Coordinates of C-alpha atoms in Angstrom, one line a residue:
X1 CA -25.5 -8.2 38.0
X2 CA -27.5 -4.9 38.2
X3 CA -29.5 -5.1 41.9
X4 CA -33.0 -3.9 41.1
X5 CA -34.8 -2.3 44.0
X6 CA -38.6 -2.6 44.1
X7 CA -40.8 -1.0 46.0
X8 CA -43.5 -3.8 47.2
X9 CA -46.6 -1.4 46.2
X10 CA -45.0 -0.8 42.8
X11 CA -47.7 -2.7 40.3
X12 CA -46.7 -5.9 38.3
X13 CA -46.3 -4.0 35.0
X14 CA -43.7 -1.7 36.7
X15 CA -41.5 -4.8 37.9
X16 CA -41.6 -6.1 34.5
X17 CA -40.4 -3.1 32.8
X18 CA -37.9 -2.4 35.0
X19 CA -36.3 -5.8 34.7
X20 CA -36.2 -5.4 30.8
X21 CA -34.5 -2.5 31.3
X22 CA -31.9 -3.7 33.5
X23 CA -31.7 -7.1 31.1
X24 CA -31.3 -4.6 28.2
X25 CA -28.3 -2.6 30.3
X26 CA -26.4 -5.8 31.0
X27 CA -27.4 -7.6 27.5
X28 CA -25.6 -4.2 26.6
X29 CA -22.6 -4.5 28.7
X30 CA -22.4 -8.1 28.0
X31 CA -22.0 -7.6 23.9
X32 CA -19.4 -5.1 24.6
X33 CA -17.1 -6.8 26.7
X34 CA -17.8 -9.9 24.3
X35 CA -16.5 -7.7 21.6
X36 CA -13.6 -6.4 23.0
X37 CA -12.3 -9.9 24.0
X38 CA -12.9 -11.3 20.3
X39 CA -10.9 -8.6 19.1
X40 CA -8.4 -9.6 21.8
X41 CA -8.3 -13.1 20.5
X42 CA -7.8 -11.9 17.1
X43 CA -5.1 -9.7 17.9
X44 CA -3.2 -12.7 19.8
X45 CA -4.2 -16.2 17.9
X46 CA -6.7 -16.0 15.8
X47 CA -6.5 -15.1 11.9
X48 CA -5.2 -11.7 10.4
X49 CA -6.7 -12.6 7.2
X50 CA -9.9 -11.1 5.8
X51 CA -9.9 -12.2 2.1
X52 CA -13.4 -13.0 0.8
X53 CA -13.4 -16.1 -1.6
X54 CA -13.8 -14.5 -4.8
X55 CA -15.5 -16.8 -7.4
X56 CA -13.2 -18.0 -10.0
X57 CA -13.8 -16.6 -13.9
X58 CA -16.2 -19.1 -14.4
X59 CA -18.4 -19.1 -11.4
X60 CA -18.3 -15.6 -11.8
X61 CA -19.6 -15.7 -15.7
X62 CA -21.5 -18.7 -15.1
X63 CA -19.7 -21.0 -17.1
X64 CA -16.3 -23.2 -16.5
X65 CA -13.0 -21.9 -17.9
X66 CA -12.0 -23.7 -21.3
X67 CA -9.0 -25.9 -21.5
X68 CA -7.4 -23.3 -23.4
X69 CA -7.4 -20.5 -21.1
X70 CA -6.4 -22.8 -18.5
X71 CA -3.2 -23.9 -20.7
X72 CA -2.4 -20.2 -21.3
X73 CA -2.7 -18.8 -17.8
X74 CA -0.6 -21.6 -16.6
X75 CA 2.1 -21.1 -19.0
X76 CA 1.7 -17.3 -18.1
X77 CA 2.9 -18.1 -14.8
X78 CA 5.7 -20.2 -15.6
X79 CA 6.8 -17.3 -18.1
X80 CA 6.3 -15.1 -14.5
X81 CA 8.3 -17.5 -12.4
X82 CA 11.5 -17.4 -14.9
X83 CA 14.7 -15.7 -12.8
X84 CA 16.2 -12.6 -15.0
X85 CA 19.5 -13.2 -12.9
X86 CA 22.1 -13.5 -14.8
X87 CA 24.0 -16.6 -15.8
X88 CA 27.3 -18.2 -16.0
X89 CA 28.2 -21.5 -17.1
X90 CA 30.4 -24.1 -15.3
X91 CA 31.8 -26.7 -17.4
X92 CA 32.3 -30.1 -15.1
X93 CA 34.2 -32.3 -17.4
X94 CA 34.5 -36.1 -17.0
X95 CA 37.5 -37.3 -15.4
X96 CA 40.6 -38.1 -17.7
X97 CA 40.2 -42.2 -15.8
X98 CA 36.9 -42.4 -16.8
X99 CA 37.2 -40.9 -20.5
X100 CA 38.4 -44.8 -21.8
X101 CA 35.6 -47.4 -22.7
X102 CA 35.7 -50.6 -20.7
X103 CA 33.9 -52.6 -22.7
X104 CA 36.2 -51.9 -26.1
X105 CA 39.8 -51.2 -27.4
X106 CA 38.2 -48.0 -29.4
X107 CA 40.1 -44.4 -28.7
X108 CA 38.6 -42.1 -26.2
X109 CA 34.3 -40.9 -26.2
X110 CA 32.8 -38.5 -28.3
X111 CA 30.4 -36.3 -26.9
X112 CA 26.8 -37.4 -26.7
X113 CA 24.8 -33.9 -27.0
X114 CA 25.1 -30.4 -25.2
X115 CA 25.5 -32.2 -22.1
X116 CA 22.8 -32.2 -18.8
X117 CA 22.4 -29.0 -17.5
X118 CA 21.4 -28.4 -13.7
X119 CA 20.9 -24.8 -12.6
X120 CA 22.2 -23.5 -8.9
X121 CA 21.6 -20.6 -7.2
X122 CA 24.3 -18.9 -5.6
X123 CA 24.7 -15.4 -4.1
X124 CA 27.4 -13.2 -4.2
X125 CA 27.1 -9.8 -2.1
X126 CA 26.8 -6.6 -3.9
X127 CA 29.9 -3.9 -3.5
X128 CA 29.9 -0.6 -3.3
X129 CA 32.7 0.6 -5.7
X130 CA 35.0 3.6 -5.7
X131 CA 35.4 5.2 -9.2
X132 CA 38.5 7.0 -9.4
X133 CA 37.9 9.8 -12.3
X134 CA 41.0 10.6 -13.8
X135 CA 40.4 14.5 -15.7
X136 CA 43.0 15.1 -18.4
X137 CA 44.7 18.3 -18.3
X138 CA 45.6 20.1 -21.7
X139 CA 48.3 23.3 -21.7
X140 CA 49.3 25.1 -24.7
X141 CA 53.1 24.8 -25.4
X142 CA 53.1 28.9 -25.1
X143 CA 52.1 28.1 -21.7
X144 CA 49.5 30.5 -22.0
X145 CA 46.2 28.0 -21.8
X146 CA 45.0 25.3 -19.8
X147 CA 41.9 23.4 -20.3
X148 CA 40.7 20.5 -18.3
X149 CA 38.1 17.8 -19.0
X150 CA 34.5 17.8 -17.4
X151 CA 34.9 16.0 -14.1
X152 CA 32.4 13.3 -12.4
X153 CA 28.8 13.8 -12.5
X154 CA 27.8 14.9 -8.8
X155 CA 24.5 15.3 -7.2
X156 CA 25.5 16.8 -4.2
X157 CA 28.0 19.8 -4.9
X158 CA 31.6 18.6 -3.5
X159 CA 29.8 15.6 -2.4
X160 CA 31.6 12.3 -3.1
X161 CA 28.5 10.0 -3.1
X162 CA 27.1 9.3 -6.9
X163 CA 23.2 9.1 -7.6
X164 CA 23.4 5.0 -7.7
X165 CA 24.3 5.4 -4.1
X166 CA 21.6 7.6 -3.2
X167 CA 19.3 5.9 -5.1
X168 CA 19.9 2.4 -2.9
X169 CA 19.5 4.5 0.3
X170 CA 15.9 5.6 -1.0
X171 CA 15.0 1.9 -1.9
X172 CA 16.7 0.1 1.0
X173 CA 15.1 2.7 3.4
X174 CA 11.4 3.6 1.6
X175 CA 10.9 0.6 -0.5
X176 CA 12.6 -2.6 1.8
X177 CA 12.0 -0.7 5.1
X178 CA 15.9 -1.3 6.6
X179 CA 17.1 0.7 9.5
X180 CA 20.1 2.8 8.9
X181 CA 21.5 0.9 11.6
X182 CA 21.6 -2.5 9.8
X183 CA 22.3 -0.8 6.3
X184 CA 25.7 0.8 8.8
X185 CA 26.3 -3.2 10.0
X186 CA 26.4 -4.3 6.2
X187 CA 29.0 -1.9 5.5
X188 CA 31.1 -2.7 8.6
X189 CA 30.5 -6.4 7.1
X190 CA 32.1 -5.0 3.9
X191 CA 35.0 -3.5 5.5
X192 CA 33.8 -0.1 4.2
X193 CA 32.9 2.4 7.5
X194 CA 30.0 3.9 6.6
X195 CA 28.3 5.5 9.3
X196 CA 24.9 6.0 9.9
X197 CA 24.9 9.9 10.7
X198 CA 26.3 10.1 7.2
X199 CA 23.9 7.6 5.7
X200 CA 21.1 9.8 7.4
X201 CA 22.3 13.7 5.8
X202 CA 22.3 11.7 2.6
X203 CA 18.8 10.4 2.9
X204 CA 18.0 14.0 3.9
X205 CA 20.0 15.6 1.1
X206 CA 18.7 13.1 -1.4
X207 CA 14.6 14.1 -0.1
X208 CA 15.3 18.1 -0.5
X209 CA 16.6 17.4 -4.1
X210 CA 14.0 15.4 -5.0
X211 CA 11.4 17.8 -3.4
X212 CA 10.2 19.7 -6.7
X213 CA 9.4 16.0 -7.8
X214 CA 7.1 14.9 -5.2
X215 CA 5.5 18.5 -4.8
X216 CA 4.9 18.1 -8.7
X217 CA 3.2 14.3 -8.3
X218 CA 1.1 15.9 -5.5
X219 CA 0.3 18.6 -7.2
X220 CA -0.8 15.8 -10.2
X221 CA -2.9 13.9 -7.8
X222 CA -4.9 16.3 -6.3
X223 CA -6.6 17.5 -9.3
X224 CA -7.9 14.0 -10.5
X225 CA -11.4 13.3 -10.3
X226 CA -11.3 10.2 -7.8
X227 CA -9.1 10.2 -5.4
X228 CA -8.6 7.7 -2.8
X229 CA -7.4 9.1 1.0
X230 CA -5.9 7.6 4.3
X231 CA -3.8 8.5 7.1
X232 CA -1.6 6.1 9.8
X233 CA 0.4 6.9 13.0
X234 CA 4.3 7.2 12.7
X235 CA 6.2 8.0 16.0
X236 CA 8.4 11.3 15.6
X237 CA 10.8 12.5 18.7
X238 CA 9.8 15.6 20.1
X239 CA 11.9 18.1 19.6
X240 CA 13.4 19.5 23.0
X241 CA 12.5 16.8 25.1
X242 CA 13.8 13.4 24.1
X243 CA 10.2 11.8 23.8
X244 CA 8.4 10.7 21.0
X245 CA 5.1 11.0 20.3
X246 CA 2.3 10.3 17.4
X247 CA 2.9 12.0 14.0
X248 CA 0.1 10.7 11.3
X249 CA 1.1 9.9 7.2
X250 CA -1.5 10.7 4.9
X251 CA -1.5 9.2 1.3
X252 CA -3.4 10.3 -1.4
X253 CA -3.8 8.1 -4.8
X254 CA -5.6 8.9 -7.7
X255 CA -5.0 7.5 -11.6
X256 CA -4.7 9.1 -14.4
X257 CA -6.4 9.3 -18.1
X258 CA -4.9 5.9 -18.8
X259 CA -5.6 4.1 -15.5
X260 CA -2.0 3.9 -13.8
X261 CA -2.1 4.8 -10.4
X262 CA 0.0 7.5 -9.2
X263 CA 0.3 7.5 -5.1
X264 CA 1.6 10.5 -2.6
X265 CA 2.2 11.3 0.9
X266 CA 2.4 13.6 3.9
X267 CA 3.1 14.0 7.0
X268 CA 1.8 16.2 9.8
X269 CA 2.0 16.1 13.8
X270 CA -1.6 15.8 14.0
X271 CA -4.6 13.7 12.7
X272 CA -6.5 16.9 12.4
X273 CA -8.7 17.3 9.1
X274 CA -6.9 20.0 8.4
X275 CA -4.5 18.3 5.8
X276 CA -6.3 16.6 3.6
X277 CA -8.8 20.0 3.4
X278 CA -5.2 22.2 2.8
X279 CA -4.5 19.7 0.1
X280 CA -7.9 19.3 -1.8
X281 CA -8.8 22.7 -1.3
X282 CA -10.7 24.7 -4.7
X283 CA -10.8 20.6 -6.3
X284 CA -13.9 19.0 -7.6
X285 CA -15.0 15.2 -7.8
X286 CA -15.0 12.1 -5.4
X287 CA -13.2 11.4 -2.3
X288 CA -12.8 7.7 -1.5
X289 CA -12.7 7.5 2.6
X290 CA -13.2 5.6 5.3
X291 CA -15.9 6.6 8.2
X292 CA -13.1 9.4 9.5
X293 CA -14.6 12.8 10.2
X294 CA -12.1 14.6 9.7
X295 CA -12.7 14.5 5.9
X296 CA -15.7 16.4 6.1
X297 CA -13.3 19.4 6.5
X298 CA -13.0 18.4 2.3
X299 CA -16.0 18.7 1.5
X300 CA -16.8 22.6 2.9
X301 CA -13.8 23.6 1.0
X302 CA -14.1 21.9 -2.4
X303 CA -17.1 20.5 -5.0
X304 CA -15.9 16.9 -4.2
X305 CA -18.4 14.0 -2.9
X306 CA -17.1 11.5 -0.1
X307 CA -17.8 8.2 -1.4
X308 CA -17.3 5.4 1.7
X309 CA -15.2 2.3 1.7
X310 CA -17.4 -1.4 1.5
X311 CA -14.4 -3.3 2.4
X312 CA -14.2 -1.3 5.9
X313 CA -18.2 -1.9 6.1
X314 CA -17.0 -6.2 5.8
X315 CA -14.5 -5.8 8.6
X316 CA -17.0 -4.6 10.7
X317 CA -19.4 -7.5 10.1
X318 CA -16.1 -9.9 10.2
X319 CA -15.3 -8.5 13.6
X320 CA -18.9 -9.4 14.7
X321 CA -18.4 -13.0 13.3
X322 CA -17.1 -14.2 16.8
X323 CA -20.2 -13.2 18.7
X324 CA -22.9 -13.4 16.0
X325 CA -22.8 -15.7 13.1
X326 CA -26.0 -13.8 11.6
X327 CA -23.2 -11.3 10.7
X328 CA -21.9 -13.9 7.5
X329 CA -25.5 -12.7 6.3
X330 CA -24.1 -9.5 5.2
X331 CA -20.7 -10.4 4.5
X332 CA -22.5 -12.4 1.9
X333 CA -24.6 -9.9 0.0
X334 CA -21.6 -7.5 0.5
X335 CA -19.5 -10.1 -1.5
X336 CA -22.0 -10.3 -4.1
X337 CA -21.5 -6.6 -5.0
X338 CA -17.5 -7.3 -5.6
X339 CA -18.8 -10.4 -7.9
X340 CA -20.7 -7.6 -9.8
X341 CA -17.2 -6.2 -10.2
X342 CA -15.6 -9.3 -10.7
X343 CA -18.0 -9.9 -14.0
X344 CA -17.3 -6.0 -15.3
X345 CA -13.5 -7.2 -15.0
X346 CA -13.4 -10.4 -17.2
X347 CA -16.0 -8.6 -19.9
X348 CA -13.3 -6.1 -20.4
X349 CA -15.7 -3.2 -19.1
X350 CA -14.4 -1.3 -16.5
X351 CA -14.7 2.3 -16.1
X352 CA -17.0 2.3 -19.0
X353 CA -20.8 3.5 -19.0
X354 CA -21.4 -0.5 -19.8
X355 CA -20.1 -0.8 -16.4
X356 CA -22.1 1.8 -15.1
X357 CA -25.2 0.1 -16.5
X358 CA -24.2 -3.3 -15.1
X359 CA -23.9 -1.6 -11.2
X360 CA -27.4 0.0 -11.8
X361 CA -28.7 -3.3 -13.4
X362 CA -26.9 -5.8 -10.7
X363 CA -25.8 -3.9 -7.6
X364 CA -28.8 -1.7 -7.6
X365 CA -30.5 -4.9 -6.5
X366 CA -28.1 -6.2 -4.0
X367 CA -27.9 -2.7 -2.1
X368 CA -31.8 -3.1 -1.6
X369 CA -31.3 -6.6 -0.4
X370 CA -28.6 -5.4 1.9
X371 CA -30.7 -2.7 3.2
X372 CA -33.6 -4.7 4.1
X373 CA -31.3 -7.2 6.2
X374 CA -30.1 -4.4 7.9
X375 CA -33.7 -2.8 9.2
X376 CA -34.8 -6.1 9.8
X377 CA -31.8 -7.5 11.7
X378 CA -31.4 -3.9 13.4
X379 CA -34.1 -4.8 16.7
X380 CA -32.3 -8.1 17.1
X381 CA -28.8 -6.3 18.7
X382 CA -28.1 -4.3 20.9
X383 CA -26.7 -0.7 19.8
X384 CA -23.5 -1.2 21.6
X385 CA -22.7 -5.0 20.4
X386 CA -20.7 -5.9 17.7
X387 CA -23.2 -6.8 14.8
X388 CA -25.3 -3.2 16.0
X389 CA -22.0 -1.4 15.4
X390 CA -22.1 -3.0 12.1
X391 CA -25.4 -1.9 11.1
X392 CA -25.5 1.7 12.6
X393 CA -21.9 2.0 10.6
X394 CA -23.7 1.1 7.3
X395 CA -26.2 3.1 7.7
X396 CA -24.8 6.2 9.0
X397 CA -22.6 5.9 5.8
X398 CA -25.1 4.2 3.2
X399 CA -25.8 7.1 0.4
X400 CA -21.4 7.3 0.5
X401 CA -21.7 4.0 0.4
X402 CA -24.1 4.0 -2.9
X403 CA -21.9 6.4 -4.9
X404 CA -20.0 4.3 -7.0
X405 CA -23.2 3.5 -9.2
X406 CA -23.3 6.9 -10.4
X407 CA -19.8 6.8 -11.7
X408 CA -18.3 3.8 -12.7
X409 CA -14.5 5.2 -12.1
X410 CA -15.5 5.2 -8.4
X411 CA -14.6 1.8 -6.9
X412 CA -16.2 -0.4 -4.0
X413 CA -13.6 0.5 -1.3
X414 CA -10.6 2.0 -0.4
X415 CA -8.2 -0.3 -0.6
X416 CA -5.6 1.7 -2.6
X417 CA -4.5 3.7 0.1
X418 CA -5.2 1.3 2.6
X419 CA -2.3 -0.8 0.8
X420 CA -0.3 2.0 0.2
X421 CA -0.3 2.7 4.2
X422 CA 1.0 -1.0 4.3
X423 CA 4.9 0.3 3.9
X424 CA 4.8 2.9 6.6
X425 CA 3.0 0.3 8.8
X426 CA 6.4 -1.6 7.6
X427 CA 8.6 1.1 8.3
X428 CA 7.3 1.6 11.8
X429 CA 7.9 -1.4 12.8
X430 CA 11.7 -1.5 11.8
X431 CA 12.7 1.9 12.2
X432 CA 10.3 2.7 15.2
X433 CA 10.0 6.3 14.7
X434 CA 11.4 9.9 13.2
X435 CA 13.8 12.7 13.9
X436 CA 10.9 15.2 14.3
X437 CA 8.3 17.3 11.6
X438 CA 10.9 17.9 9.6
X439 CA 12.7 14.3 9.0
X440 CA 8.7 13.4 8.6
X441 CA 7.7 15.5 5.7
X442 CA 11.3 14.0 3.6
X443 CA 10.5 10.7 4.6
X444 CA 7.0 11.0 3.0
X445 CA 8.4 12.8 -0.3
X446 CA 10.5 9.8 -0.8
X447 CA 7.6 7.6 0.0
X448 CA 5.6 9.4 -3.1
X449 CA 8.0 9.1 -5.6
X450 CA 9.1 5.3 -4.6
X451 CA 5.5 4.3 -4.1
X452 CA 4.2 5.8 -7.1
X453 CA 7.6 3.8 -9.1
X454 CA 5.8 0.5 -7.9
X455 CA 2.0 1.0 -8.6
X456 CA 3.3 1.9 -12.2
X457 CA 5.6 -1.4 -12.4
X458 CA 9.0 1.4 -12.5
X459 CA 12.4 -0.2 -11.0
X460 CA 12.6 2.4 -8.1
X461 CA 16.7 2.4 -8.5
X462 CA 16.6 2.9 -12.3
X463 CA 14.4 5.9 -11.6
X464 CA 16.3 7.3 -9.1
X465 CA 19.6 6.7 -10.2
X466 CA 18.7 8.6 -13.6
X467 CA 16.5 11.3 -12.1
X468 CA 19.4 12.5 -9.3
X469 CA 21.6 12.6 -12.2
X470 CA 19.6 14.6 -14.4
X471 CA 17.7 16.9 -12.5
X472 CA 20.9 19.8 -11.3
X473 CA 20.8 20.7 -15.1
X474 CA 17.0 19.9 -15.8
X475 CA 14.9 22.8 -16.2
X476 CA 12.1 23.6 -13.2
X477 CA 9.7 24.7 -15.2
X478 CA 9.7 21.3 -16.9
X479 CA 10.1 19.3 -13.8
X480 CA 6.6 17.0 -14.8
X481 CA 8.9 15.5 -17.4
X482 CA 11.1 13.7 -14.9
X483 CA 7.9 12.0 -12.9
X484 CA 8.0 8.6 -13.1
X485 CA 4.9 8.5 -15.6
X486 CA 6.4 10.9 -17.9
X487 CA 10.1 9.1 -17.4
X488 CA 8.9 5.4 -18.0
X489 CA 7.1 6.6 -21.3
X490 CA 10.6 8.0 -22.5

């Protein structure tokens, strides 16, 4: 408790006043340390989970799904759920004893039907192969001429690894996050020594040849009129002195003319605002952020508009949930908004000036209503507690917050690169940190080009495995051909 002092010719009105203020100061102190210890007990036991509970089609039309569309979405499912592994059939005939009829003199059974099938999943471990290449040699019987066949497609000059190879070192290291310590253990497993020094140049290798590619998709990205932008830590040694220390990922998404979301990274030894206003430098359109100021460097060097994120806004009031249930106030109007979107969805609308017209019509309305609740519910908290947070976040950011209803292509939140982030949050975890700047940026290339494979439903190891064949003899000048938009549509 705060001692208050008073001196005993100070007036009544005086006392009072300075009480309030001391009440104010602790109320203060009190909200904050009550914050901090919910967000404590969330990081220990309570719930990661932040999912609203999005209405169903109906609720959000208004009217209850027909039997119809029920039928059909469940039998889309079960077509989802089939395996595409392939399969081999076991015969199990029945034994020779009990082939005979016991209760005639007849010959032996005829069979009734196919037969019952029951299906078993079993696994066999993949092998790595070695592919002896046998080149024929030719000479002329004057002994004058020899010619010899074209030898095995390489990737790496005098290298003895094949693209397929290199290809399952991207995925197994950029798309399933595994160490190169464990990939070296399933080798060992094998009987095949593969170490991990090697495993690692060939990673490296593999990132400078595909360089011109991810350069390329960055290039793409950065000129598209909405792009979406976030950055996360990933440890990187210090070169010289055996420590690590924080190096930061930035990814940058934006789709293109037909919707399909391409998705790049980068990495740089600081969280200075300085990359992402390198990278959109001279572009013009909407930047899709969080509350981060270093993305105002953007906007003094290009024409682009931040636009901020609603679902960061929710986390805020969800994080205030603990110590103020007034907070599921606005995480209700705030859902309310994504319901709007929900209806733009299912009427087939999105993107479209229909859409636009339904924000200005709908959301319009629920911004207002949002606003209000936050001036009237503003005296209530303290500036320091969790629910004041809350509100001086909202409306320090509200007219970024309000610029999706002048474009419909500009979405509620950010959530594109937040999920995007999700592998390198992965990748930290398993493989702890990088070599240095270097082993940073060739990490992130790979990211961009496996990353971008997923959003746009692409096999990452079909893509690669053609690509790092193709691209020695593929023309630079032409290299957009071989990004995985341009190579699915093949």
């Amino acid at each position: 408790m705060t001692r208050i002092e008073v001196e005993h010719d100070c007036p009544l009105r005086t006392i009072v006043e300075q009480q309030a203020a001391a009440l104010s100061i602790q109320a203060a102190s009190i909200a904050v340390l009550q914050r901090e210890l919910a967000q404590l007990k969330k990081a220990h036991i309570g719930p990661k989970s932040e999912r609203m509970k999005m209405p169903s089609v109906g609720d959000a039309l208004g009217e209850a799904p027909s039997k119809e569309s029920t039928d059909a979405l469940r039998k889309a499912r079960r077509e989802a759920k089939k395996s595409k592994a392939p399969t081999e059939r076991v015969e199990h005939k029945v034994p020779a004893a009990e082939r005979q009829c016991p209760k005639c003199t007849k010959g032996s059974m005829s069979a009734l039907g196919e037969g019952r099938s029951t299906f078993v999943y079993e696994y066999k471990p993949p092998q790595l192969v070695c592919v002896e290449h046998v080149q024929e040699v030719l000479r002329c019987t004057c002994g004058g001429h020899v010619v010899t066949a074209p030898g095995a497609p390489k990737v790496v000059e005098k290298g003895r690894y094949g693209a397929s190879f290199l290809a399952h070192l991207v995925v197994a290291k950029c798309v399933d996050s595994i160490p190169i310590y464990r990939l070296e253990k399933e080798w060992s497993r094998q009987g095949i020594p593969m170490s991990r020094s090697t495993m690692n140049e060939l990673l490296h290798r593999t990132a400078e040849l595909l360089s011109p590619l991810s350069k390329a998709l960055l290039e793409a990205i950065r000129h598209r009129p909405v792009v979406h932008a976030d950055e996360t830590r990933l440890r990187m040694q210090n070169d010289g002195t055996g420590k690590a220390k924080n190096g930061f990922v930035w990814t940058f998404g934006a789709a293109d003319a037909l919707g399909k979301m391409d998705v790049g990274y980068m990495f740089a030894a600081t969280r200075s605002g300085d990359t992402p206003r390198d990278f959109l430098e001279g572009t013009k359109g909407t930047l899709v952020v969080d509350g981060y100021s270093g993305y105002n460097k953007v906007l003094t060097v290009s024409s682009r508009e931040r636009a901020a994120c609603h679902a960061h806004l929710r986390r805020y009031f969800h994080e205030a949930l603990a110590t103020a249930p007034v907070a599921q106030q606005a995480i209700d109007i705030i859902l309310r908004l994504y319901r709007v979107e929900r209806d733009a969805k299912e009427q087939g609308i999105l993107g479209s000036q229909a859409h636009r017209a339904l924000r200005l019509d709908k959301s319009a309305k629920v911004r207002e209503e949002l606003r209000q609740w936050l001036e009237d519910e503003k005296p209530n908290h303290p500036p320091k507690s969790p629910v004041g947070i809350a509100i001086q976040y909202a409306q320090n950011q509200w007219a970024e917050l309000g610029r999706f209803q002048g474009d419909a292509a500009i979405p509620l939140d950010n959530n594109t690169a937040e999920r995007a982030l999700r592998r390198v949050a992965l990748g930290r975890k398993n493989f702890l940190f990088v070599g240095g700047a270097e082993a940073g940026k060739n990490l992130a290339g790979l990211y961009s080009l496996v990353a971008t494979c997923e959003a746009r439903g692409i096999n990452p190891f079909e893509y690669l495995s053609d690509v790092l064949n193709r691209l020695p003899d593929h023309p630079m000048s032409r290299v957009e051909e071989l990004l995985p938009g341009a190579w699915a549509t093949e």
